[in-house]
Amino acid sequence: SATTRVLVLGASGMLGSAVVARLDAEGFAVHAAARTPLPVPRGVVTIPTADLTACDELARVFTAATPEVGVN
């Protein structure tokens, strides 16, 4: 539902971009995190990332998105 915030890590990949598109179409509040810039549907919040293997970077992404659900 639109009130459920979902964070998609790796959103610029083939699978991640399909997940972002589907969740958006289903009405979820989608936050897309990716190392490379990506085209996303209108309404999807993008969070640029450098390296999600770095704990501080991962914490920054989760703090920005405040997700209820995470997809990796």
Tab-separated table of N, CA and C in Angstrom:
chain	number	residue	atom	x	y	z
A	1	SER	N	0.830	-1.186	0.000
A	1	SER	CA	0.000	0.000	0.000
A	1	SER	C	0.871	1.244	0.000
A	2	ALA	N	0.291	2.383	-0.294
A	2	ALA	CA	1.043	3.634	-0.400
A	2	ALA	C	1.663	4.049	0.923
A	3	THR	N	1.151	3.532	2.023
A	3	THR	CA	1.716	3.911	3.313
A	3	THR	C	2.912	3.048	3.694
A	4	THR	N	3.143	1.953	2.990
A	4	THR	CA	4.278	1.084	3.291
A	4	THR	C	5.504	1.578	2.534
A	5	ARG	N	6.548	1.961	3.293
A	5	ARG	CA	7.789	2.435	2.683
A	5	ARG	C	8.713	1.255	2.435
A	6	VAL	N	9.169	1.120	1.197
A	6	VAL	CA	10.040	0.012	0.808
A	6	VAL	C	11.353	0.576	0.273
A	7	LEU	N	12.465	0.083	0.808
A	7	LEU	CA	13.787	0.454	0.315
A	7	LEU	C	14.297	-0.674	-0.568
A	8	VAL	N	14.636	-0.352	-1.811
A	8	VAL	CA	15.189	-1.334	-2.743
A	8	VAL	C	16.665	-1.012	-2.932
A	9	LEU	N	17.528	-1.920	-2.462
A	9	LEU	CA	18.969	-1.778	-2.661
A	9	LEU	C	19.328	-2.418	-3.993
A	10	GLY	N	20.281	-1.837	-4.710
A	10	GLY	CA	20.633	-2.367	-6.022
A	10	GLY	C	19.566	-2.076	-7.061
A	11	ALA	N	18.930	-0.932	-6.932
A	11	ALA	CA	17.792	-0.601	-7.786
A	11	ALA	C	18.158	-0.343	-9.246
A	12	SER	N	19.437	-0.167	-9.549
A	12	SER	CA	19.822	0.079	-10.940
A	12	SER	C	20.078	-1.210	-11.713
A	13	GLY	N	20.096	-2.347	-11.015
A	13	GLY	CA	20.308	-3.631	-11.690
A	13	GLY	C	19.059	-4.107	-12.411
A	14	MET	N	19.200	-5.173	-13.168
A	14	MET	CA	18.085	-5.694	-13.949
A	14	MET	C	16.925	-6.113	-13.043
A	15	LEU	N	17.216	-6.871	-12.015
A	15	LEU	CA	16.160	-7.316	-11.109
A	15	LEU	C	15.650	-6.166	-10.244
A	16	GLY	N	16.580	-5.383	-9.692
A	16	GLY	CA	16.197	-4.271	-8.828
A	16	GLY	C	15.300	-3.266	-9.523
A	17	SER	N	15.611	-2.931	-10.772
A	17	SER	CA	14.786	-1.955	-11.502
A	17	SER	C	13.385	-2.506	-11.763
A	18	ALA	N	13.278	-3.802	-11.990
A	18	ALA	CA	11.958	-4.416	-12.189
A	18	ALA	C	11.158	-4.408	-10.886
A	19	VAL	N	11.846	-4.643	-9.764
A	19	VAL	CA	11.184	-4.614	-8.456
A	19	VAL	C	10.686	-3.202	-8.160
A	20	VAL	N	11.512	-2.196	-8.429
A	20	VAL	CA	11.113	-0.798	-8.218
A	20	VAL	C	9.862	-0.474	-9.030
A	21	ALA	N	9.866	-0.840	-10.306
A	21	ALA	CA	8.727	-0.541	-11.175
A	21	ALA	C	7.457	-1.231	-10.683
A	22	ARG	N	7.567	-2.476	-10.273
A	22	ARG	CA	6.397	-3.225	-9.813
A	22	ARG	C	5.846	-2.677	-8.501
A	23	LEU	N	6.742	-2.403	-7.549
A	23	LEU	CA	6.290	-1.849	-6.272
A	23	LEU	C	5.626	-0.490	-6.472
A	24	ASP	N	6.201	0.330	-7.334
A	24	ASP	CA	5.606	1.631	-7.629
A	24	ASP	C	4.222	1.465	-8.251
A	25	ALA	N	4.100	0.546	-9.189
A	25	ALA	CA	2.811	0.301	-9.841
A	25	ALA	C	1.766	-0.202	-8.855
A	26	GLU	N	2.213	-0.911	-7.813
A	26	GLU	CA	1.302	-1.445	-6.797
A	26	GLU	C	0.947	-0.403	-5.730
A	27	GLY	N	1.586	0.777	-5.796
A	27	GLY	CA	1.232	1.855	-4.888
A	27	GLY	C	2.071	1.984	-3.633
A	28	PHE	N	3.199	1.263	-3.575
A	28	PHE	CA	4.078	1.381	-2.414
A	28	PHE	C	4.880	2.676	-2.497
A	29	ALA	N	5.330	3.173	-1.354
A	29	ALA	CA	6.226	4.332	-1.297
A	29	ALA	C	7.645	3.789	-1.448
A	30	VAL	N	8.205	3.908	-2.635
A	30	VAL	CA	9.476	3.251	-2.966
A	30	VAL	C	10.652	4.215	-2.842
A	31	HIS	N	11.703	3.743	-2.180
A	31	HIS	CA	12.986	4.439	-2.119
A	31	HIS	C	13.986	3.525	-2.818
A	32	ALA	N	14.647	4.033	-3.844
A	32	ALA	CA	15.566	3.237	-4.651
A	32	ALA	C	17.001	3.675	-4.395
A	33	ALA	N	17.835	2.746	-3.941
A	33	ALA	CA	19.247	3.033	-3.682
A	33	ALA	C	20.095	2.329	-4.734
A	34	ALA	N	21.011	3.097	-5.331
A	34	ALA	CA	21.868	2.530	-6.375
A	34	ALA	C	23.163	3.322	-6.477
A	35	ARG	N	24.217	2.639	-6.909
A	35	ARG	CA	25.506	3.318	-7.101
A	35	ARG	C	25.524	4.161	-8.357
A	36	THR	N	24.784	3.745	-9.355
A	36	THR	CA	24.757	4.489	-10.611
A	36	THR	C	23.402	5.177	-10.758
A	37	PRO	N	23.387	6.355	-11.400
A	37	PRO	CA	22.104	7.042	-11.599
A	37	PRO	C	21.142	6.145	-12.375
A	38	LEU	N	19.878	6.242	-12.051
A	38	LEU	CA	18.916	5.377	-12.714
A	38	LEU	C	17.627	6.121	-13.013
A	39	PRO	N	17.002	5.770	-14.126
A	39	PRO	CA	15.679	6.333	-14.396
A	39	PRO	C	14.655	5.586	-13.551
A	40	VAL	N	13.811	6.323	-12.876
A	40	VAL	CA	12.797	5.694	-12.022
A	40	VAL	C	11.434	6.307	-12.328
A	41	PRO	N	10.379	5.565	-12.035
A	41	PRO	CA	9.046	6.121	-12.222
A	41	PRO	C	8.839	7.360	-11.350
A	42	ARG	N	7.975	8.250	-11.801
A	42	ARG	CA	7.650	9.456	-11.034
A	42	ARG	C	7.136	9.040	-9.655
A	43	GLY	N	7.607	9.711	-8.638
A	43	GLY	CA	7.168	9.403	-7.287
A	43	GLY	C	8.130	8.518	-6.518
A	44	VAL	N	9.058	7.883	-7.212
A	44	VAL	CA	10.057	7.048	-6.535
A	44	VAL	C	11.196	7.952	-6.058
A	45	VAL	N	11.571	7.806	-4.808
A	45	VAL	CA	12.655	8.590	-4.236
A	45	VAL	C	13.962	7.846	-4.486
A	46	THR	N	14.952	8.530	-5.055
A	46	THR	CA	16.243	7.886	-5.282
A	46	THR	C	17.237	8.324	-4.212
A	47	ILE	N	18.063	7.386	-3.788
A	47	ILE	CA	19.102	7.654	-2.797
A	47	ILE	C	20.425	7.215	-3.406
A	48	PRO	N	21.251	8.179	-3.827
A	48	PRO	CA	22.552	7.789	-4.392
A	48	PRO	C	23.434	7.171	-3.312
A	49	THR	N	24.161	6.143	-3.670
A	49	THR	CA	25.052	5.471	-2.722
A	49	THR	C	26.432	5.311	-3.327
A	50	ALA	N	27.397	5.144	-2.473
A	50	ALA	CA	28.762	4.919	-2.925
A	50	ALA	C	29.116	3.444	-2.776
A	51	ASP	N	29.035	2.945	-1.558
A	51	ASP	CA	29.458	1.582	-1.284
A	51	ASP	C	28.646	1.030	-0.114
A	52	LEU	N	27.703	0.162	-0.406
A	52	LEU	CA	26.837	-0.362	0.647
A	52	LEU	C	27.517	-1.401	1.523
A	53	THR	N	28.782	-1.729	1.216
A	53	THR	CA	29.518	-2.615	2.117
A	53	THR	C	30.126	-1.820	3.272
A	54	ALA	N	30.102	-0.498	3.170
A	54	ALA	CA	30.580	0.372	4.251
A	54	ALA	C	29.414	0.627	5.207
A	55	CYS	N	29.602	0.294	6.462
A	55	CYS	CA	28.522	0.402	7.458
A	55	CYS	C	27.943	1.806	7.551
A	56	ASP	N	28.796	2.838	7.513
A	56	ASP	CA	28.281	4.199	7.632
A	56	ASP	C	27.426	4.587	6.434
A	57	GLU	N	27.782	4.109	5.260
A	57	GLU	CA	26.994	4.390	4.051
A	57	GLU	C	25.647	3.675	4.110
A	58	LEU	N	25.658	2.447	4.542
A	58	LEU	CA	24.414	1.684	4.676
A	58	LEU	C	23.498	2.329	5.716
A	59	ALA	N	24.070	2.772	6.815
A	59	ALA	CA	23.279	3.449	7.849
A	59	ALA	C	22.672	4.736	7.309
A	60	ARG	N	23.434	5.491	6.505
A	60	ARG	CA	22.929	6.731	5.905
A	60	ARG	C	21.726	6.454	5.014
A	61	VAL	N	21.801	5.392	4.214
A	61	VAL	CA	20.712	5.037	3.307
A	61	VAL	C	19.451	4.668	4.093
A	62	PHE	N	19.601	3.853	5.117
A	62	PHE	CA	18.435	3.455	5.917
A	62	PHE	C	17.858	4.635	6.694
A	63	THR	N	18.714	5.531	7.155
A	63	THR	CA	18.232	6.722	7.853
A	63	THR	C	17.455	7.619	6.902
A	64	ALA	N	17.925	7.761	5.682
A	64	ALA	CA	17.240	8.607	4.696
A	64	ALA	C	15.895	8.021	4.282
A	65	ALA	N	15.829	6.716	4.141
A	65	ALA	CA	14.613	6.082	3.628
A	65	ALA	C	13.591	5.747	4.727
A	66	THR	N	14.061	5.497	5.927
A	66	THR	CA	13.225	4.993	7.026
A	66	THR	C	12.214	3.937	6.546
A	67	PRO	N	12.727	2.851	5.955
A	67	PRO	CA	11.828	1.850	5.374
A	67	PRO	C	11.171	0.959	6.419
A	68	GLU	N	10.024	0.436	6.035
A	68	GLU	CA	9.371	-0.600	6.817
A	68	GLU	C	9.760	-1.977	6.274
A	69	VAL	N	10.154	-1.994	4.997
A	69	VAL	CA	10.546	-3.221	4.307
A	69	VAL	C	11.784	-2.908	3.478
A	70	GLY	N	12.717	-3.855	3.437
A	70	GLY	CA	13.899	-3.704	2.611
A	70	GLY	C	14.004	-4.854	1.621
A	71	VAL	N	14.433	-4.548	0.392
A	71	VAL	CA	14.627	-5.560	-0.642
A	71	VAL	C	16.050	-5.412	-1.150
A	72	ASN	N	16.780	-6.533	-1.189
A	72	ASN	CA	18.147	-6.508	-1.678
A	72	ASN	C	18.327	-7.580	-2.719
